[in-house]
Amino acid sequence: MAQASAAPGKLLLSPNDHTLIMIDFQSQMAFATKSIDAVLLRNNAGLIAHAAAGFGVSTILTTVAEKSFSGPMFSEIAEAFPNQKALDRTSMNTWEDAAVIAQVNAIGKGRLVMAGLWTSVCIVGPALSAIDQGFEVYIIADGCGDVSAEAHDRAMDRMVQAGARPMTSVQYLLELQRDWARGQTYDMTTGIAKKYGGAYGLGITYAKTMFGASEGH
């Protein structure tokens, strides 16, 4: 008979056990993204980036043809990592870029979390390639977007069928925090939620303003 213990499961993410790869959050890809509203996409990208930066998650930023075609990475991401330069590529599949793979190997973590544009190209390529090479892959579904809902959904299906684990941007933030008694990151986590977390953030603002609520007390 299984014996329960007050400990997190091994499938849950923690700040030091994975590398986040944020892929091609650029204007040119965003223009044609229709599976998610552009404002929501930017909020989710900002939430993911600031969560990773705040919790010290090892993070790789990558762009494709930044200067010649696709434009710069979203400012919400660049602001979270002001001293980190994105790795620019020519390949549609991030996993085929030697500089990116060198950074993955230098960090040396076998668990990867990915988000970016478009789901069916820029995320499917590295996700399936990483899984094939023995990596454990999580995909932040609402931190990805595609030219249609159908394209996004079929891409997510394909990755999940191959073994990728889907999650959402708010789930990513809260999984890194995981216990409101962790006071050293409490204000940061709720601050990110208030700025980028939509209605959830409004609820936090209301509760704190109106009656001084605090989840950890």
Tab-separated table of C-alpha atoms in Angstrom:
chain	number	residue	atom	x	y	z
A	1	MET	CA	0.000	0.000	0.000
A	2	ALA	CA	1.299	3.454	-0.898
A	3	GLN	CA	2.337	5.664	1.999
A	4	ALA	CA	1.652	9.403	1.695
A	5	SER	CA	4.198	12.000	2.771
A	6	ALA	CA	4.107	15.800	2.869
A	7	ALA	CA	6.522	16.224	-0.039
A	8	PRO	CA	6.182	17.448	-3.638
A	9	GLY	CA	6.040	14.958	-6.499
A	10	LYS	CA	9.021	14.609	-8.806
A	11	LEU	CA	7.017	15.784	-11.824
A	12	LEU	CA	6.517	19.240	-10.308
A	13	LEU	CA	8.898	21.979	-11.432
A	14	SER	CA	11.192	23.849	-9.070
A	15	PRO	CA	13.378	26.865	-9.913
A	16	ASN	CA	16.668	24.960	-10.029
A	17	ASP	CA	15.667	21.764	-11.833
A	18	HIS	CA	15.005	22.986	-15.373
A	19	THR	CA	15.987	25.349	-18.158
A	20	LEU	CA	13.420	27.692	-19.695
A	21	ILE	CA	13.756	28.307	-23.444
A	22	MET	CA	11.802	31.290	-24.793
A	23	ILE	CA	11.644	31.080	-28.577
A	24	ASP	CA	10.885	33.737	-31.209
A	25	PHE	CA	8.609	36.106	-29.298
A	26	GLN	CA	9.022	38.608	-32.139
A	27	SER	CA	6.793	41.065	-33.973
A	28	GLN	CA	6.757	39.298	-37.336
A	29	MET	CA	5.491	36.039	-35.784
A	30	ALA	CA	3.028	37.875	-33.559
A	31	PHE	CA	1.366	39.647	-36.504
A	32	ALA	CA	0.026	36.364	-37.890
A	33	THR	CA	-0.713	34.701	-34.548
A	34	LYS	CA	-4.475	34.156	-34.296
A	35	SER	CA	-4.850	31.363	-31.725
A	36	ILE	CA	-4.422	33.785	-28.820
A	37	ASP	CA	-5.081	37.513	-28.415
A	38	ALA	CA	-1.908	39.578	-28.831
A	39	VAL	CA	-2.377	41.430	-25.532
A	40	LEU	CA	-2.862	38.179	-23.625
A	41	LEU	CA	0.134	36.656	-25.376
A	42	ARG	CA	2.349	39.570	-24.343
A	43	ASN	CA	1.081	39.394	-20.760
A	44	ASN	CA	1.741	35.663	-20.601
A	45	ALA	CA	5.217	36.069	-22.076
A	46	GLY	CA	5.980	38.800	-19.535
A	47	LEU	CA	4.682	36.657	-16.691
A	48	ILE	CA	6.801	33.676	-17.724
A	49	ALA	CA	9.937	35.777	-18.214
A	50	HIS	CA	9.639	37.676	-14.932
A	51	ALA	CA	8.835	34.483	-13.033
A	52	ALA	CA	11.954	32.806	-14.403
A	53	ALA	CA	14.148	35.834	-13.775
A	54	GLY	CA	12.780	36.332	-10.261
A	55	PHE	CA	13.285	32.716	-9.252
A	56	GLY	CA	16.704	32.472	-10.888
A	57	VAL	CA	15.708	29.868	-13.457
A	58	SER	CA	18.403	29.167	-16.033
A	59	THR	CA	16.951	30.694	-19.198
A	60	ILE	CA	17.821	30.700	-22.894
A	61	LEU	CA	16.369	33.420	-25.129
A	62	THR	CA	16.411	32.866	-28.863
A	63	THR	CA	15.246	34.732	-31.951
A	64	VAL	CA	15.191	34.006	-35.679
A	65	ALA	CA	16.429	36.526	-38.256
A	66	GLU	CA	16.056	39.385	-35.780
A	67	LYS	CA	17.771	42.082	-37.831
A	68	SER	CA	16.740	41.028	-41.324
A	69	PHE	CA	13.094	39.982	-40.944
A	70	SER	CA	11.439	39.130	-37.615
A	71	GLY	CA	12.274	42.075	-35.369
A	72	PRO	CA	13.308	42.227	-31.705
A	73	MET	CA	12.066	40.034	-28.896
A	74	PHE	CA	9.074	41.340	-26.932
A	75	SER	CA	10.077	44.129	-24.559
A	76	GLU	CA	8.303	42.322	-21.688
A	77	ILE	CA	10.901	39.572	-21.978
A	78	ALA	CA	13.904	41.810	-22.609
A	79	GLU	CA	13.028	43.847	-19.495
A	80	ALA	CA	13.119	40.704	-17.356
A	81	PHE	CA	16.605	39.816	-18.662
A	82	PRO	CA	18.258	43.202	-19.297
A	83	ASN	CA	21.786	41.775	-19.374
A	84	GLN	CA	21.084	38.699	-21.490
A	85	LYS	CA	21.404	38.733	-25.263
A	86	ALA	CA	19.081	36.527	-27.278
A	87	LEU	CA	20.751	33.926	-29.485
A	88	ASP	CA	19.777	34.687	-33.085
A	89	ARG	CA	19.332	31.818	-35.556
A	90	THR	CA	18.577	31.047	-39.182
A	91	SER	CA	17.070	27.614	-38.491
A	92	MET	CA	13.331	27.248	-37.899
A	93	ASN	CA	14.133	24.423	-35.460
A	94	THR	CA	15.970	25.914	-32.488
A	95	TRP	CA	17.411	22.483	-31.697
A	96	GLU	CA	19.411	22.553	-34.944
A	97	ASP	CA	21.300	25.684	-33.911
A	98	ALA	CA	24.763	24.940	-32.551
A	99	ALA	CA	24.913	28.004	-30.282
A	100	VAL	CA	21.627	27.131	-28.595
A	101	ILE	CA	22.642	23.506	-28.094
A	102	ALA	CA	25.993	24.616	-26.670
A	103	GLN	CA	24.125	26.671	-24.069
A	104	VAL	CA	21.740	23.802	-23.276
A	105	ASN	CA	24.744	21.547	-22.696
A	106	ALA	CA	26.627	24.182	-20.685
A	107	ILE	CA	23.643	24.559	-18.330
A	108	GLY	CA	23.384	20.782	-18.178
A	109	LYS	CA	19.794	20.223	-17.085
A	110	GLY	CA	17.719	17.386	-18.512
A	111	ARG	CA	14.357	19.065	-17.930
A	112	LEU	CA	13.295	21.819	-20.334
A	113	VAL	CA	10.349	24.231	-20.361
A	114	MET	CA	9.496	25.887	-23.685
A	115	ALA	CA	7.293	28.730	-24.875
A	116	GLY	CA	7.195	30.759	-28.075
A	117	LEU	CA	5.886	31.376	-31.588
A	118	TRP	CA	4.698	29.553	-33.618
A	119	THR	CA	3.617	26.420	-31.794
A	120	SER	CA	3.569	24.227	-34.899
A	121	VAL	CA	7.049	25.189	-36.084
A	122	CYS	CA	9.256	26.947	-33.541
A	123	ILE	CA	8.039	24.849	-30.584
A	124	VAL	CA	7.276	21.474	-32.183
A	125	GLY	CA	10.757	21.314	-33.730
A	126	PRO	CA	12.840	21.667	-30.550
A	127	ALA	CA	10.313	19.853	-28.353
A	128	LEU	CA	10.262	16.694	-30.481
A	129	SER	CA	14.027	16.884	-31.040
A	130	ALA	CA	14.753	17.250	-27.311
A	131	ILE	CA	12.393	14.402	-26.395
A	132	ASP	CA	14.091	12.212	-29.014
A	133	GLN	CA	17.430	12.906	-27.300
A	134	GLY	CA	16.153	11.957	-23.855
A	135	PHE	CA	15.139	15.326	-22.406
A	136	GLU	CA	12.003	15.852	-20.342
A	137	VAL	CA	9.956	18.640	-21.948
A	138	TYR	CA	7.189	20.880	-20.622
A	139	ILE	CA	5.284	23.265	-22.926
A	140	ILE	CA	3.588	26.429	-21.613
A	141	ALA	CA	0.543	26.229	-23.868
A	142	ASP	CA	-0.773	29.767	-23.371
A	143	GLY	CA	2.763	31.088	-23.798
A	144	CYS	CA	2.650	29.789	-27.370
A	145	GLY	CA	0.592	30.854	-30.370
A	146	ASP	CA	-0.007	29.964	-33.996
A	147	VAL	CA	-1.666	31.146	-37.190
A	148	SER	CA	-4.937	29.460	-36.165
A	149	ALA	CA	-6.445	27.663	-33.194
A	150	GLU	CA	-6.343	24.475	-35.251
A	151	ALA	CA	-2.614	24.839	-35.908
A	152	HIS	CA	-1.895	25.466	-32.211
A	153	ASP	CA	-4.116	22.645	-30.965
A	154	ARG	CA	-2.747	20.036	-33.378
A	155	ALA	CA	0.812	21.075	-32.491
A	156	MET	CA	0.047	20.671	-28.784
A	157	ASP	CA	-1.534	17.263	-29.483
A	158	ARG	CA	1.521	16.133	-31.402
A	159	MET	CA	3.923	17.140	-28.628
A	160	VAL	CA	1.802	15.634	-25.847
A	161	GLN	CA	1.541	12.376	-27.820
A	162	ALA	CA	5.341	12.341	-27.967
A	163	GLY	CA	5.602	12.811	-24.193
A	164	ALA	CA	5.680	16.568	-23.610
A	165	ARG	CA	3.808	17.872	-20.559
A	166	PRO	CA	1.494	20.882	-21.127
A	167	MET	CA	0.979	23.653	-18.584
A	168	THR	CA	-0.030	27.331	-18.449
A	169	SER	CA	1.805	30.548	-17.626
A	170	VAL	CA	0.107	31.183	-14.257
A	171	GLN	CA	0.609	27.528	-13.394
A	172	TYR	CA	4.326	27.969	-14.111
A	173	LEU	CA	4.579	30.977	-11.785
A	174	LEU	CA	2.669	29.328	-8.950
A	175	GLU	CA	4.504	26.023	-9.312
A	176	LEU	CA	7.783	27.845	-8.761
A	177	GLN	CA	6.379	29.502	-5.613
A	178	ARG	CA	4.317	26.476	-4.461
A	179	ASP	CA	4.075	27.536	-0.825
A	180	TRP	CA	2.810	30.953	0.286
A	181	ALA	CA	4.892	30.594	3.455
A	182	ARG	CA	8.015	31.148	1.339
A	183	GLY	CA	8.216	34.773	2.343
A	184	GLN	CA	11.376	35.621	0.401
A	185	THR	CA	9.547	35.271	-2.919
A	186	TYR	CA	5.983	36.049	-1.822
A	187	ASP	CA	5.925	39.736	-2.769
A	188	MET	CA	7.675	39.015	-6.067
A	189	THR	CA	5.206	36.281	-7.020
A	190	THR	CA	2.115	38.299	-6.165
A	191	GLY	CA	3.655	41.373	-7.806
A	192	ILE	CA	4.163	39.482	-11.080
A	193	ALA	CA	0.595	38.182	-10.854
A	194	LYS	CA	-0.775	41.682	-10.239
A	195	LYS	CA	1.042	43.073	-13.281
A	196	TYR	CA	0.640	40.212	-15.753
A	197	GLY	CA	-1.957	37.846	-14.279
A	198	GLY	CA	-5.143	39.403	-15.648
A	199	ALA	CA	-8.238	38.821	-13.507
A	200	TYR	CA	-6.201	36.764	-11.032
A	201	GLY	CA	-3.945	39.773	-10.498
A	202	LEU	CA	-6.942	42.055	-10.067
A	203	GLY	CA	-8.241	39.733	-7.371
A	204	ILE	CA	-4.952	39.924	-5.490
A	205	THR	CA	-4.935	43.715	-5.743
A	206	TYR	CA	-8.518	43.922	-4.482
A	207	ALA	CA	-7.980	41.558	-1.558
A	208	LYS	CA	-4.827	43.297	-0.402
A	209	THR	CA	-6.239	46.798	-0.823
A	210	MET	CA	-9.639	46.231	0.723
A	211	PHE	CA	-8.818	44.004	3.693
A	212	GLY	CA	-5.072	43.383	3.749
A	213	ALA	CA	-5.342	39.735	2.721
A	214	SER	CA	-2.199	37.610	2.511
A	215	GLU	CA	-2.147	33.992	1.412
A	216	GLY	CA	0.727	33.050	3.685
A	217	HIS	CA	-0.799	34.275	6.964
